[in-house]
Coordinates of C-alpha atoms and ligand atoms in Angstrom, one line a residue:
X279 CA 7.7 11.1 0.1
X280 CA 8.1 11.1 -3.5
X281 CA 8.8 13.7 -6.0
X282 CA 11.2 14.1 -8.8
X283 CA 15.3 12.7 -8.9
X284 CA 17.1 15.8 -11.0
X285 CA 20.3 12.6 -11.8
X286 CA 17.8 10.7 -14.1
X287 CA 16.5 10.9 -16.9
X288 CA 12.8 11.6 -17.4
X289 CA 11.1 8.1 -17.9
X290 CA 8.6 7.2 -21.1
X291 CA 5.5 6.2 -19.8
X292 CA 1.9 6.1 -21.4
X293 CA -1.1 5.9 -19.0
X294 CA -3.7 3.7 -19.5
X295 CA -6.9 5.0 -21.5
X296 CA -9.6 2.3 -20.7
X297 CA -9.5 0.2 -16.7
X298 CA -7.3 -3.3 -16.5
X299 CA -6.5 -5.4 -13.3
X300 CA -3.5 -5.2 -11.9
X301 CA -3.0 -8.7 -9.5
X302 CA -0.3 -8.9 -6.4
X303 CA 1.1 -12.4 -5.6
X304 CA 2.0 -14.0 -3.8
X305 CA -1.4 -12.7 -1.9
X306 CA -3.7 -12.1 -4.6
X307 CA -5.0 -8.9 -3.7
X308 CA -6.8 -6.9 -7.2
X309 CA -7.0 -4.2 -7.7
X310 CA -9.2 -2.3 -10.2
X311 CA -7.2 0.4 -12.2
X312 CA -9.3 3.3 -13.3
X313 CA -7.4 5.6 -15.1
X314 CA -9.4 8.4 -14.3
X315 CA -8.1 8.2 -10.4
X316 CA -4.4 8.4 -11.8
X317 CA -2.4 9.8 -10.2
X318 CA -2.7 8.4 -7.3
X319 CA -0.2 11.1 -5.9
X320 CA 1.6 8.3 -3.8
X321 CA 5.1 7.8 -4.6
X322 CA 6.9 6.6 -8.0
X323 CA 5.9 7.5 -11.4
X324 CA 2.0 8.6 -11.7
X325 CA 0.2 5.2 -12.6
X326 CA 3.4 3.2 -11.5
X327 CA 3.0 -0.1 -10.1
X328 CA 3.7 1.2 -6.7
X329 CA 2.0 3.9 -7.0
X330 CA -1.1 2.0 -7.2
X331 CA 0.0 -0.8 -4.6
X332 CA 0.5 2.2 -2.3
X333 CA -2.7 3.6 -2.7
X334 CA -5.0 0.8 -2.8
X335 CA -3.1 -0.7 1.0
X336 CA -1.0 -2.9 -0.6
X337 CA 3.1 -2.4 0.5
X338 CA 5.9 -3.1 -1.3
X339 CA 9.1 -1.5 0.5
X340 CA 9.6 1.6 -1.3
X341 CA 13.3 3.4 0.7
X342 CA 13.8 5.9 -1.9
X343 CA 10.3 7.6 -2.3
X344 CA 10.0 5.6 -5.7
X345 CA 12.5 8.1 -7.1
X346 CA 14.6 5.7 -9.0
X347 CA 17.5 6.1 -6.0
X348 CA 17.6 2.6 -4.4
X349 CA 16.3 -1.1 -5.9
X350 CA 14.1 -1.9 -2.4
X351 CA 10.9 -1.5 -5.0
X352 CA 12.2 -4.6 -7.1
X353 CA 9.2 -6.7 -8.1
X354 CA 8.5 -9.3 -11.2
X355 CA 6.0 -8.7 -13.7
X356 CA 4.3 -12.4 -14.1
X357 CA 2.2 -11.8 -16.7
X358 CA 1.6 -8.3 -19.3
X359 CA 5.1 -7.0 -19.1
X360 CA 4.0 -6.1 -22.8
X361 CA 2.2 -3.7 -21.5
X362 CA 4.7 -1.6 -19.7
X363 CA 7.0 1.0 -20.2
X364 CA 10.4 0.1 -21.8
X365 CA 12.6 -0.3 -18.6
X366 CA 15.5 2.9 -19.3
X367 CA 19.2 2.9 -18.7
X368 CA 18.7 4.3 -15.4
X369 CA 16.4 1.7 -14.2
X370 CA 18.6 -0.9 -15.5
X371 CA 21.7 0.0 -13.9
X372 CA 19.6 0.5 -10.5
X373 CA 18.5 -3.2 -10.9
X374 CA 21.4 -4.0 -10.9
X375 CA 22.1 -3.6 -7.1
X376 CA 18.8 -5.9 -6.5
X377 CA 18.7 -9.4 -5.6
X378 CA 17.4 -12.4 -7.7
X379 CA 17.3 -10.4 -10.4
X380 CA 15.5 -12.3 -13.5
X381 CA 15.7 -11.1 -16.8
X382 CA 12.2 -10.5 -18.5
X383 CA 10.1 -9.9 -15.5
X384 CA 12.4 -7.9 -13.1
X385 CA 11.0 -4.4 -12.7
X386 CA 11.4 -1.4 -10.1
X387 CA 7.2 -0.5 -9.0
X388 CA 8.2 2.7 -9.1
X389 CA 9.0 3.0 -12.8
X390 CA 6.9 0.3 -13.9
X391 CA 4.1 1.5 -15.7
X392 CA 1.4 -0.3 -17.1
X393 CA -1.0 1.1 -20.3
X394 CA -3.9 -1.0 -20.1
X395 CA -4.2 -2.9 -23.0
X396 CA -3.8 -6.4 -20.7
X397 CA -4.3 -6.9 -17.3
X398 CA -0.8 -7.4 -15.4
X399 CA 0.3 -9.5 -12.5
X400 CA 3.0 -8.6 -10.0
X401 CA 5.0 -10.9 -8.0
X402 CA 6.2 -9.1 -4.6
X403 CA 9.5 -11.1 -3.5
X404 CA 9.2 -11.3 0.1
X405 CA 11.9 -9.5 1.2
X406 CA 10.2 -6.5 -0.5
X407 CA 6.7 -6.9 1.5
X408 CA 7.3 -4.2 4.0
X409 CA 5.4 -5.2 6.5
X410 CA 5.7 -2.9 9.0
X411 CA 3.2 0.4 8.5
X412 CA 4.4 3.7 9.4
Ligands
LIG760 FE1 13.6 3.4 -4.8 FE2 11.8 2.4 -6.6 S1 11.5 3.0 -4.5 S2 13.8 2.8 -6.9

């Protein structure tokens, strides 16, 4: 799915110039970000955190197409929030339909996007683990 929601605002993003790690709990998985692959050209913002989760096999439930329309993508940023995108009004006030919420490391994957400079570990809640493959 994907593409573009014409009711937001367009986010602020910078990609990443030189590779990091980006690490999934609760599993562990790595993954290896190159930003000469980015895009990706899955779904949410190009270099997004579910963008590359997508790509690299790794699912985090995703019901809107990462279009900033829904909070299913709601994951916690452990460690190198730093290193992200500013979250915007619109992400804000979509996080706040999302469960557990916790201030400081509550992001959607979708608008989440990392810039390099540290490497940066996700949490997945597990109720967002969509486990079932399409
Ligand atoms: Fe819907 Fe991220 S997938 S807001």
């Amino acid at each position: 799915m994907g593409g573009n929601n014409p009711y937001i605002e367009q986010a602020q993003y910078e990609l990443p110039k030189t590779k990091y790690r980006l690490r999934f709990l609760p599993d562990g998985q790595e993954v290896l970000v190159d930003p000469t692959e980015i895009p990706y050209d899955d779904d949410g913002l190009p270099g997004s955190v579910l963008d590359i989760a997508l790509s690299h096999g790794i699912d985090i439930d995703h019901a809107c197409g990462g279009v900033l329309a829904c909070s299913t993508c709601h994951v916690y940023v452990v460690e190198g929030l730093s290193s992200c995108n500013a979250t915007s009004e619109d992400e804000e006030d979509m996080l706040d339909n999302a469960r557990a919420v916790k201030p400081g490391k509550s992001r959607l994957a979708c608008q989440c996007v990392p810039n390099g400079t540290q490497d940066v570990i996700i949490e997945i809640p597990t109720w967002n683990r969509n486990l079932a493959r399409e």
